[in-house]
Coordinates of C-alpha atoms in Angstrom, one line a residue:
X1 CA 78.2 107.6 117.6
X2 CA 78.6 104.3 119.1
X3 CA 82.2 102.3 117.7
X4 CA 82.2 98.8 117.2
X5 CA 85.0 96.6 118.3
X6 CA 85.5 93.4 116.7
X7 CA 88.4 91.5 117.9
X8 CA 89.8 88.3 116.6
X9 CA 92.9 85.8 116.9
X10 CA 96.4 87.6 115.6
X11 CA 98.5 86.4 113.2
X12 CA 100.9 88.0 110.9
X13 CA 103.6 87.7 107.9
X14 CA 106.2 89.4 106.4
X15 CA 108.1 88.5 102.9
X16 CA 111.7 90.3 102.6
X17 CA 112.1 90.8 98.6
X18 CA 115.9 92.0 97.4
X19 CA 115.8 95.0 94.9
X20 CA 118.0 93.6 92.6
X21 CA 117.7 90.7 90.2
X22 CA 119.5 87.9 91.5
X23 CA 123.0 89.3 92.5
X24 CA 123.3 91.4 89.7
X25 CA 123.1 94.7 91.4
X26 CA 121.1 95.5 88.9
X27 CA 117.7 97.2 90.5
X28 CA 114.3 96.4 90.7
X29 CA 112.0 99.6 90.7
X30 CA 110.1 99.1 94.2
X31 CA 106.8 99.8 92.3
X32 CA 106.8 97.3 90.3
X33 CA 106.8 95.1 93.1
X34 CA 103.8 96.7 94.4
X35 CA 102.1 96.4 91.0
X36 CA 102.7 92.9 91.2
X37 CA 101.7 92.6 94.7
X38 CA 98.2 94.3 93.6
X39 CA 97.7 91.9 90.6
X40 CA 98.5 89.2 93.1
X41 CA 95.9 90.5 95.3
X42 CA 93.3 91.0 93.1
X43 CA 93.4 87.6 91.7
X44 CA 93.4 86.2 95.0
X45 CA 89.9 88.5 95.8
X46 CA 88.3 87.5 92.6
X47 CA 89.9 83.3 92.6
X48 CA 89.0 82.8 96.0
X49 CA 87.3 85.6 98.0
X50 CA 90.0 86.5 99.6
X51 CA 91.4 90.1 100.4
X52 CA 94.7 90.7 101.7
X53 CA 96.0 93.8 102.4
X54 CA 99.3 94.7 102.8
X55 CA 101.9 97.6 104.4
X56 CA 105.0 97.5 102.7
X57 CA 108.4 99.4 103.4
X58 CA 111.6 100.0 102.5
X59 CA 114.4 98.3 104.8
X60 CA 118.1 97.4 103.8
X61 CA 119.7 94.0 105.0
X62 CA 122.9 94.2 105.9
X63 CA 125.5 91.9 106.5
X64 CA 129.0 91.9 106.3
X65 CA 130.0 94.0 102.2
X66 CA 126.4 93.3 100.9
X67 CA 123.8 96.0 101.9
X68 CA 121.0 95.9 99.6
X69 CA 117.7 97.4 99.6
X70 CA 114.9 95.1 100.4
X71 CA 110.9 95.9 100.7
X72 CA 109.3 94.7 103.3
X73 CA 106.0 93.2 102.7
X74 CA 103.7 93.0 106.1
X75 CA 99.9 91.0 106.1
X76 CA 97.8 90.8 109.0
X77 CA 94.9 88.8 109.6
X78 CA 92.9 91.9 109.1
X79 CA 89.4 91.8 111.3
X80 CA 87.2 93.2 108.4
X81 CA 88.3 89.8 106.3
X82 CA 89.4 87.8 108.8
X83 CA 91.6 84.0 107.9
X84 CA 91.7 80.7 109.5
X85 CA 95.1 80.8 110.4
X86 CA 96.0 77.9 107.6
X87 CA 95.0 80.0 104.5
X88 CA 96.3 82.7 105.6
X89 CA 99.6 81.4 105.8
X90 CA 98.8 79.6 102.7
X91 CA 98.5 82.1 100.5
X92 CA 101.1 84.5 101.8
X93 CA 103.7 82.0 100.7
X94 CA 101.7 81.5 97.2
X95 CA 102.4 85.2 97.0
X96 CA 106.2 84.9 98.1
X97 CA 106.6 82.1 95.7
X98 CA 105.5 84.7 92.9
X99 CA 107.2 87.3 93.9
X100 CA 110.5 85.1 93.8
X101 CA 109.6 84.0 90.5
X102 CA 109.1 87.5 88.9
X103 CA 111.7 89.4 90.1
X104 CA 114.6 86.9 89.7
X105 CA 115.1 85.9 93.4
X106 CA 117.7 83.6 94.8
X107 CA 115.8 83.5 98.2
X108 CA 113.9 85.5 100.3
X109 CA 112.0 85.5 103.7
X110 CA 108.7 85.3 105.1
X111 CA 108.3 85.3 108.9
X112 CA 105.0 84.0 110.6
X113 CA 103.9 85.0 113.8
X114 CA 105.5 81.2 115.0
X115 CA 107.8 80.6 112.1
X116 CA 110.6 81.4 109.4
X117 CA 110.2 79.8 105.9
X118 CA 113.2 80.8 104.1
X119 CA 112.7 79.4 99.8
X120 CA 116.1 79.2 98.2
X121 CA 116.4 78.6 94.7
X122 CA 120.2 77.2 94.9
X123 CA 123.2 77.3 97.8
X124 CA 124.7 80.3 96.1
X125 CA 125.3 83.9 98.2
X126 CA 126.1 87.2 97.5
X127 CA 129.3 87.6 96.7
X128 CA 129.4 90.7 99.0
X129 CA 128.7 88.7 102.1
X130 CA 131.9 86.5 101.2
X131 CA 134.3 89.4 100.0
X132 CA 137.5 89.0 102.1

C-alpha cells in the first residue's frame, strides 16, 4: 500500500469561550457550544466551500478568585481542505464573533499562529479577578 504525503504551509487558531453567560456563573452546557460550532461549520461548507474542522477541549483559566471553565476551540489549516492563510484567519474570527454573540460573552480569545485578537464587548472584569 503506498501512503501519500501531502504537506502544506501551517497555520493555526484557537478561540477560548467562558462557560458561563457573562459573569453570571450561571453555566453554559459545553455541547451546546459544539452544536453551535457545527451549525457554524456547516454554513460555512455549504456558503462558501469551506470546511473547518475543529478539536475542542475543556481547559479552566485561572487567575487570581476567578477559575472558570473555558473550551478550547483549536483549527488547523487542515491538508485535505487546505486555506490561504487570510481566509482562514478570516473566518475563524467570523466564528469567534458568533460564538461571543450566542453565548453572552464579555470577551474571549483567539490565538493565531503570529497573533492574539482579544474582542471585548466593554472594560468590565470578573469580579473574582478583583475580589480583595
Amino acid at each position: 500500500m503506498e501512503i501519500k504525503e501531502t504537506k502544506i504551509k501551517t497555520f493555526q487558531a484557537s478561540i477560548f469561550i467562558g462557560l458561563e453567560y457573562g459573569y453570571t456563573q450561571k453555566q453554559i452546557n459545553e455541547n451546546l457550544v459544539i452544536e453551535s460550532l457545527s451549525e457554524l461549520q456547516k454554513q460555512l461548507s455549504a456558503e462558501k466551500n469551506i470546511f473547518l474542522s475543529a478539536s475542542v477541549s475543556k481547559t479552566n483559566i485561572v487567575l487570581n478568585d476567578q477559575n472558570e471553565q473555558h473550551l478550547k476551540i483549536d483549527f488547523i489549516n487542515y491538508p485535505k481542505f487546505p486555506l490561504d492563510e487570510n481566509i482562514f484567519k478570516d473566518e475563524v474570527l467570523i466564528i469567534g464573533k458568533e460564538l461571543m454573540k450566542q453565548f453572552e460573552q464579555n470577551r474571549i480569545l483567539i490565538i493565531y499562529t503570529d497573533e492574539t485578537i482579544m474582542l471585548e464587548k466593554s472594560e468590565e472584569i470578573d469580579p473574582r479577578i478583583r475580589s480583595e
